[in-house]
mmCIF file with all atom_site columns, C-alpha atoms in Angstrom:
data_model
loop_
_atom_site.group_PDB
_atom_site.id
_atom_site.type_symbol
_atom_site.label_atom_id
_atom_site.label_alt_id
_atom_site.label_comp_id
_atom_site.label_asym_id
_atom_site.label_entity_id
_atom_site.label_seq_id
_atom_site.pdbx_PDB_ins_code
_atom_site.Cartn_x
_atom_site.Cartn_y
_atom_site.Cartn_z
_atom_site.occupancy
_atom_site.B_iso_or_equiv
_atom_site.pdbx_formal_charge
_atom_site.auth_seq_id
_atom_site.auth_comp_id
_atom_site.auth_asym_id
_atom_site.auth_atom_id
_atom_site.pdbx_PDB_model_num
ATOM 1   C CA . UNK A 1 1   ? 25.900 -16.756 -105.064 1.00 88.00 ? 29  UNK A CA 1
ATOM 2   C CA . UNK A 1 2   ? 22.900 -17.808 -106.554 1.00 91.00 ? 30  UNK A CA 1
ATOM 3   C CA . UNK A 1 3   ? 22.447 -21.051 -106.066 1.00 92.00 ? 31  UNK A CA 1
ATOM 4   C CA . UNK A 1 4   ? 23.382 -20.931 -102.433 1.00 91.00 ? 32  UNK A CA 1
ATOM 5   C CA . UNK A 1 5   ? 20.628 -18.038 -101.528 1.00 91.00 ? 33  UNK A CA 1
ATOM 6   C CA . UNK A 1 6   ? 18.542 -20.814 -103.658 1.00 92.00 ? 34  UNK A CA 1
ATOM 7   C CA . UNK A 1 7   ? 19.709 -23.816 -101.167 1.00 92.00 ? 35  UNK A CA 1
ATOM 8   C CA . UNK A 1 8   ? 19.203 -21.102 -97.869  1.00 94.00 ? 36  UNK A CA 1
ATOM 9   C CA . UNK A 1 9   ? 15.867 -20.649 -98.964  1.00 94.00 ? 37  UNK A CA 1
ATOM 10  C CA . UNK A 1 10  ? 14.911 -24.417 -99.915  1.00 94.00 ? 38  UNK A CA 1
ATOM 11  C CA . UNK A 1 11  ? 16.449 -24.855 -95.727  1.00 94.00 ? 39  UNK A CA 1
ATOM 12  C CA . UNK A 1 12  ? 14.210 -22.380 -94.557  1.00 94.00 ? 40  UNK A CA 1
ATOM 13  C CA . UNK A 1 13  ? 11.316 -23.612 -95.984  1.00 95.00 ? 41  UNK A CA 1
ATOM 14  C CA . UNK A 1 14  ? 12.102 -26.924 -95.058  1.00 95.00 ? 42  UNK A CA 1
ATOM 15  C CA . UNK A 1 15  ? 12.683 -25.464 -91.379  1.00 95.00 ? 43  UNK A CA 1
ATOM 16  C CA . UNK A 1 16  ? 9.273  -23.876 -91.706  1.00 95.00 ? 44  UNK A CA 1
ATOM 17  C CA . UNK A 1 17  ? 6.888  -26.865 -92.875  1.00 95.00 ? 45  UNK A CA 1
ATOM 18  C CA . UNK A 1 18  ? 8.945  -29.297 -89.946  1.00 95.00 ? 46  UNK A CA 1
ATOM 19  C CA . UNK A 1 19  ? 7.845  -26.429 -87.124  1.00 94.00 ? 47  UNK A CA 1
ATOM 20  C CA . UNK A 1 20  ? 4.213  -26.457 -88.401  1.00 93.00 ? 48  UNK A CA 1
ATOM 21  C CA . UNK A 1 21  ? 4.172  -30.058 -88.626  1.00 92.00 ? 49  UNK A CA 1
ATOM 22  C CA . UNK A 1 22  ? 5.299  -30.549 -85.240  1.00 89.00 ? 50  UNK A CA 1
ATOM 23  C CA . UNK A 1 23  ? 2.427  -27.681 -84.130  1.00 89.00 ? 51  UNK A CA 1
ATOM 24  C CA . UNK A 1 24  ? -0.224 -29.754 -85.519  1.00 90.00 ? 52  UNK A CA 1
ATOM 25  C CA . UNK A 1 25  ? 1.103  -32.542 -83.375  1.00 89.00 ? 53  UNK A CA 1
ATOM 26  C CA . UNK A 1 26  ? -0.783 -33.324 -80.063  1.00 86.00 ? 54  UNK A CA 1
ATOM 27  C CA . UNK A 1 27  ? 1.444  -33.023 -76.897  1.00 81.00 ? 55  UNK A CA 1
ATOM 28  C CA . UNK A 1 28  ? 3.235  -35.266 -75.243  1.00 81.00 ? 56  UNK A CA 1
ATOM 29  C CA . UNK A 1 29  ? 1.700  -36.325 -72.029  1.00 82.00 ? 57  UNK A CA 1
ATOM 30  C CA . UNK A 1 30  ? 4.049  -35.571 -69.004  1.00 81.00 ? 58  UNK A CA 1
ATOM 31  C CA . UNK A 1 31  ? 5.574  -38.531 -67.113  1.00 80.00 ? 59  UNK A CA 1
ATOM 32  C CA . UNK A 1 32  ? 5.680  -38.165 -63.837  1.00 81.00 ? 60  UNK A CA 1
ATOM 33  C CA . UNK A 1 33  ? 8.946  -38.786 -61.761  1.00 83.00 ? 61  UNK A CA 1
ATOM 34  C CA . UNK A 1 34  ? 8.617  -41.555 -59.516  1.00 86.00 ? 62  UNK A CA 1
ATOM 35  C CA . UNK A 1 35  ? 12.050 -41.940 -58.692  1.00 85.00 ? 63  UNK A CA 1
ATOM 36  C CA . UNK A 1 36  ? 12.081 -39.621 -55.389  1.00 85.00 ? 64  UNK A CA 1
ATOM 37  C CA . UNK A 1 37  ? 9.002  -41.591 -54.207  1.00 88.00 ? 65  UNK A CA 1
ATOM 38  C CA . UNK A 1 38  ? 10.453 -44.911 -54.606  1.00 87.00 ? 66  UNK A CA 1
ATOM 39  C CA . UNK A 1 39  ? 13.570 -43.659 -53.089  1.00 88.00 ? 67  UNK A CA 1
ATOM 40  C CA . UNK A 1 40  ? 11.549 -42.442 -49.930  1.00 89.00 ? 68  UNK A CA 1
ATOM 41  C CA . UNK A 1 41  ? 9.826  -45.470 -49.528  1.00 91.00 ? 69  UNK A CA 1
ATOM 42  C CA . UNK A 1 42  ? 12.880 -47.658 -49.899  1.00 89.00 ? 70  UNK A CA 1
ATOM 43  C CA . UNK A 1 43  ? 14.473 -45.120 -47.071  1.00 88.00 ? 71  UNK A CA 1
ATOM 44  C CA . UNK A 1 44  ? 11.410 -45.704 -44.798  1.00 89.00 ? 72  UNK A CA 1
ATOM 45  C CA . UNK A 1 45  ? 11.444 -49.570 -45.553  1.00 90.00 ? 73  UNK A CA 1
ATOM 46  C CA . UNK A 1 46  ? 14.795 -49.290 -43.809  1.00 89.00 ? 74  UNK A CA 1
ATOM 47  C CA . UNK A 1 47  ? 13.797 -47.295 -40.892  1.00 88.00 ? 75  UNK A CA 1
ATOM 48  C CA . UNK A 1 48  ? 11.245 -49.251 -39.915  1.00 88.00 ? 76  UNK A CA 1
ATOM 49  C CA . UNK A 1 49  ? 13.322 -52.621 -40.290  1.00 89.00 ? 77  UNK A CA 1
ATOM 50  C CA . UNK A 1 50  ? 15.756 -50.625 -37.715  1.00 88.00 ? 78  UNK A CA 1
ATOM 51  C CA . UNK A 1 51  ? 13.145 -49.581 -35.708  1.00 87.00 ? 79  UNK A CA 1
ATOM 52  C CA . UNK A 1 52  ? 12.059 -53.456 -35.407  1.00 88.00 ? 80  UNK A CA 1
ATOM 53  C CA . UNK A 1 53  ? 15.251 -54.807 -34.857  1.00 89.00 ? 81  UNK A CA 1
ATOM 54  C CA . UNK A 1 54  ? 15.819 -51.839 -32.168  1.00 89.00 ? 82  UNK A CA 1
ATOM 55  C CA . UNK A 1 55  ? 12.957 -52.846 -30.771  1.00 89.00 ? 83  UNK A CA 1
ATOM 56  C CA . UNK A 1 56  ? 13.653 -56.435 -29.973  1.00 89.00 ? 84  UNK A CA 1
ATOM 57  C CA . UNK A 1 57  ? 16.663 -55.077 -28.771  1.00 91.00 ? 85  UNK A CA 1
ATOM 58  C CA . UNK A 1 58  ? 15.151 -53.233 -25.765  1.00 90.00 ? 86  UNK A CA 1
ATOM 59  C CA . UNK A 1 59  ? 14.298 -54.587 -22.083  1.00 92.00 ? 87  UNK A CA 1
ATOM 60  C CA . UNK A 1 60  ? 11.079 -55.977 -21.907  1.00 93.00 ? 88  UNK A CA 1
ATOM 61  C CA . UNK A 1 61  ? 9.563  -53.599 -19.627  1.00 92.00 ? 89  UNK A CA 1
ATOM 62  C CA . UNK A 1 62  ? 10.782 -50.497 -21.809  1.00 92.00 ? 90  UNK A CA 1
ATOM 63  C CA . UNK A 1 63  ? 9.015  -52.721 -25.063  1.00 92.00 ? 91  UNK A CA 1
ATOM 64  C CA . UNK A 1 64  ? 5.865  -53.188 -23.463  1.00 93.00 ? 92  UNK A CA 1
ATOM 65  C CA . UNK A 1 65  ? 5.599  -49.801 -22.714  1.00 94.00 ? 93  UNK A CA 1
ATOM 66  C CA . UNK A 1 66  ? 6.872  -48.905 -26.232  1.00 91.00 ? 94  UNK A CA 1
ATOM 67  C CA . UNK A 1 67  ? 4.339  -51.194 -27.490  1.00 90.00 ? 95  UNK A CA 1
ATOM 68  C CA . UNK A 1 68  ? 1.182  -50.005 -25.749  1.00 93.00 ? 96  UNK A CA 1
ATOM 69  C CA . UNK A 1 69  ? 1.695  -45.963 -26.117  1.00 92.00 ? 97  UNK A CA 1
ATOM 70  C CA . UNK A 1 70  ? 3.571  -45.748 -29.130  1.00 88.00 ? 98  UNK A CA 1
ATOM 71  C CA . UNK A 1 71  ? 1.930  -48.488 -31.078  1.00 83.00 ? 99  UNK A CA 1
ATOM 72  C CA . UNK A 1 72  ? -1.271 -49.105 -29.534  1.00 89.00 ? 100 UNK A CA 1
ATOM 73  C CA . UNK A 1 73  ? -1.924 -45.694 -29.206  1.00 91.00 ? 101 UNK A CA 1
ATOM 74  C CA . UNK A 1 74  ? -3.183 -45.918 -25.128  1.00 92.00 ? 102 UNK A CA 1
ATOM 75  C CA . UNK A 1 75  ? -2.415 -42.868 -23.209  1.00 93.00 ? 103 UNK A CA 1
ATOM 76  C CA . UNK A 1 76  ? -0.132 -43.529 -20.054  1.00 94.00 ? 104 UNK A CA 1
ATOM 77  C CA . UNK A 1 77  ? -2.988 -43.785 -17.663  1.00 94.00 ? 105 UNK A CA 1
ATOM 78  C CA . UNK A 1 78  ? -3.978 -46.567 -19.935  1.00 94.00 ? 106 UNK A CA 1
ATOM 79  C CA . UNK A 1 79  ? -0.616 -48.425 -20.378  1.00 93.00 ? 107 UNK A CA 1
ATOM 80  C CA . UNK A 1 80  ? -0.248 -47.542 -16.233  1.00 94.00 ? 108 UNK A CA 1
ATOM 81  C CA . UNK A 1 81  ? -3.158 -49.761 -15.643  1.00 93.00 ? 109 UNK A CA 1
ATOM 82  C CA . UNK A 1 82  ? -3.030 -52.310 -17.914  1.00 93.00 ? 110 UNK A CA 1
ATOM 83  C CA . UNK A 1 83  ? 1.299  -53.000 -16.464  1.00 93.00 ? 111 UNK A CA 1
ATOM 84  C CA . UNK A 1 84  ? -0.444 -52.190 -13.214  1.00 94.00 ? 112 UNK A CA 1
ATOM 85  C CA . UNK A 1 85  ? 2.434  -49.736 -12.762  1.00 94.00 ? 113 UNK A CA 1
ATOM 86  C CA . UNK A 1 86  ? 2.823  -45.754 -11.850  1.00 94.00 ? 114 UNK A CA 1
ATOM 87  C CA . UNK A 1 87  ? 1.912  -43.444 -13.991  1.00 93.00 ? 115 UNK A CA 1
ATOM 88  C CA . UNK A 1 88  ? 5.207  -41.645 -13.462  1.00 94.00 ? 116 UNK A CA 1
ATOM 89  C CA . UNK A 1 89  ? 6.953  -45.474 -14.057  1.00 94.00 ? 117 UNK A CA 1
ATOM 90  C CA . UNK A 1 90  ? 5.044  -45.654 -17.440  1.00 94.00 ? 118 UNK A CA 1
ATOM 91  C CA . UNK A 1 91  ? 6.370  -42.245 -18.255  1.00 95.00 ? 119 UNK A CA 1
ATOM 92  C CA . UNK A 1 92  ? 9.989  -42.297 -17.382  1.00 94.00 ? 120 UNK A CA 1
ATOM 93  C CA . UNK A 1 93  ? 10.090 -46.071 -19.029  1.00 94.00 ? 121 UNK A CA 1
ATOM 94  C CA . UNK A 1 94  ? 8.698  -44.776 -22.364  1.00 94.00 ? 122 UNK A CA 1
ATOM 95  C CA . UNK A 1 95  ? 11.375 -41.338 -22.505  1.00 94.00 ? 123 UNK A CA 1
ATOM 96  C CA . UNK A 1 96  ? 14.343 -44.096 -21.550  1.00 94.00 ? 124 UNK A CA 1
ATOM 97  C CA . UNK A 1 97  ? 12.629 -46.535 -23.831  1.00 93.00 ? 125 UNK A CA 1
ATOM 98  C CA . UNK A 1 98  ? 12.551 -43.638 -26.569  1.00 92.00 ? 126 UNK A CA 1
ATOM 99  C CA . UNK A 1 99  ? 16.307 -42.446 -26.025  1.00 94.00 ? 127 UNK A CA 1
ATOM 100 C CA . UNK A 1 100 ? 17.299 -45.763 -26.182  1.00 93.00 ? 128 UNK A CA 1
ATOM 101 C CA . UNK A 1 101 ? 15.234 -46.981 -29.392  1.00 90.00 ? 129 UNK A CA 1
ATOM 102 C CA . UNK A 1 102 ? 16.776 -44.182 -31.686  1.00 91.00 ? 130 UNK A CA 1
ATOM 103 C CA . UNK A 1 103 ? 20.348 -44.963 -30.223  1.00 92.00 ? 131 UNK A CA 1
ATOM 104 C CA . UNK A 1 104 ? 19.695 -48.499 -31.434  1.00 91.00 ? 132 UNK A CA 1
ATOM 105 C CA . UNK A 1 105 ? 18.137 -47.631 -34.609  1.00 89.00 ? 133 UNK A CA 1
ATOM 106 C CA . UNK A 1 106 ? 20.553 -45.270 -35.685  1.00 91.00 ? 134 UNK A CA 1
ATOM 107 C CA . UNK A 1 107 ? 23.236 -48.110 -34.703  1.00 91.00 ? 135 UNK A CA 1
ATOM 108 C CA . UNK A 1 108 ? 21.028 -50.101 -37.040  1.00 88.00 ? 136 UNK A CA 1
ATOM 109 C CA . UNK A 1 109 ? 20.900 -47.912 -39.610  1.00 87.00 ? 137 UNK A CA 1
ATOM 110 C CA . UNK A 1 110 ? 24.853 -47.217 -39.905  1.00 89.00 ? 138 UNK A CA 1
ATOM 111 C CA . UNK A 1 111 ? 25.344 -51.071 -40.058  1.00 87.00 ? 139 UNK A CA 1
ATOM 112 C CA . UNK A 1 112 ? 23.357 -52.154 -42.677  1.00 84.00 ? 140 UNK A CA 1
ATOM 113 C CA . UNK A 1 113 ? 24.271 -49.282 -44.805  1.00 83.00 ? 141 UNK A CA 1
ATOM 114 C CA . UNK A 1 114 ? 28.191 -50.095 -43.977  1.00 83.00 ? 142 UNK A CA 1
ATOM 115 C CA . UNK A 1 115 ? 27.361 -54.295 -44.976  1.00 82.00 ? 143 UNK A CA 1
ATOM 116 C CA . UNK A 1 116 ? 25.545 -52.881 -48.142  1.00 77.00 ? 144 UNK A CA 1
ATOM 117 C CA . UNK A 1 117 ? 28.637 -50.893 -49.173  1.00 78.00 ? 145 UNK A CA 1
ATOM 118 C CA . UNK A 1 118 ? 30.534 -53.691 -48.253  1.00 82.00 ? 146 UNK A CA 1
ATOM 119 C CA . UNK A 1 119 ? 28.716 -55.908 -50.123  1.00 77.00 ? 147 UNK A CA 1
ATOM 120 C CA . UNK A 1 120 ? 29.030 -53.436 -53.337  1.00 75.00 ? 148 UNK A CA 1
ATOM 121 C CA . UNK A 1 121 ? 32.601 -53.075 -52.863  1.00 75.00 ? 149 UNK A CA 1
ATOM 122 C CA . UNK A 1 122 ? 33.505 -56.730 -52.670  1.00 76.00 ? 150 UNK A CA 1
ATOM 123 C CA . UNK A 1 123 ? 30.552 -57.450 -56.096  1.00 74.00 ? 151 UNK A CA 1
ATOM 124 C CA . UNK A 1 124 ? 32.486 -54.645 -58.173  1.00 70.00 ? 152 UNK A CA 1
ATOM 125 C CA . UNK A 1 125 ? 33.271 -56.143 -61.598  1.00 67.00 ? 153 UNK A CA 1
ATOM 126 C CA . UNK A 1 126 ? 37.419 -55.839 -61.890  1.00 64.00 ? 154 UNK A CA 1
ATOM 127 C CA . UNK A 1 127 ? 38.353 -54.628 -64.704  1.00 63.00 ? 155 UNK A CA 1
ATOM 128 C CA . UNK A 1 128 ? 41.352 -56.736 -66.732  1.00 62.00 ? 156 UNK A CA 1
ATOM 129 C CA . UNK A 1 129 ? 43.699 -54.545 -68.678  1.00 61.00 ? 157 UNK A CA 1
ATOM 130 C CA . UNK A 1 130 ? 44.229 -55.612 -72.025  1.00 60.00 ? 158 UNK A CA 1
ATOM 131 C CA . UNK A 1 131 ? 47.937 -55.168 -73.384  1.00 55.00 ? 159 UNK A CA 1
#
């Protein structure tokens, strides 16, 4: 009995001096986690590579007026004048032009994520069974 209430003690000691060392110890800095914002700016790096494609995909009046309000930032009596169209033209254009473009970018979307899983389904190691 002796010598292992000798050996307990020696452990708690032991347990003691390794707590204070690590007290003396500075802290460790905090890393931050990047991995959400790389994530989100991979996911937006996709949207607007839809959004492009979409875009080229639309009738050329519907892009123009896209281009002009959306992009450009004019207001519709602005992109009116410059088409030299309606105001009321310029605004039913852009909500068709809007309807359409996230139709076509959400077709976008779906494909290249089902060619990426395609393309990770077909570059899967196989596995060889050893016997």
């Amino acid at each position: 009995m002796g010598i292992a209430v000798n050996v307990q003690r020696n452990t708690s000691r032991a347990a003691r001096r390794h707590e204070k060392a690590l007290a003396r110890m500075p802290a460790k800095e905090a890393v931050p986690d990047i991995a959400g914002e790389v994530m989100s700016r991979v996911a937006d790096a996709e949207r607007l590579a839809a959004a492009k494609s979409a875009l080229g995909k639309l009738r050329k009046s519907e892009r123009e007026v896209v281009t002009l309000c959306v992009w450009s930032g004019l207001s519709y009596a602005e992109a009116a004048e410059a088409l030299g169209i309606a105001l009321g033209t310029v605004r039913s254009r852009l909500f068709r032009a809007r309807e359409r473009l996230r139709k076509l970018a959400e077709h976008e979307l779906r494909q290249s994520a089902d060619e990426a899983a395609t393309r990770l389904y077909l570059n899967r190691p196989t596995q060889k069974w050893n016997r």
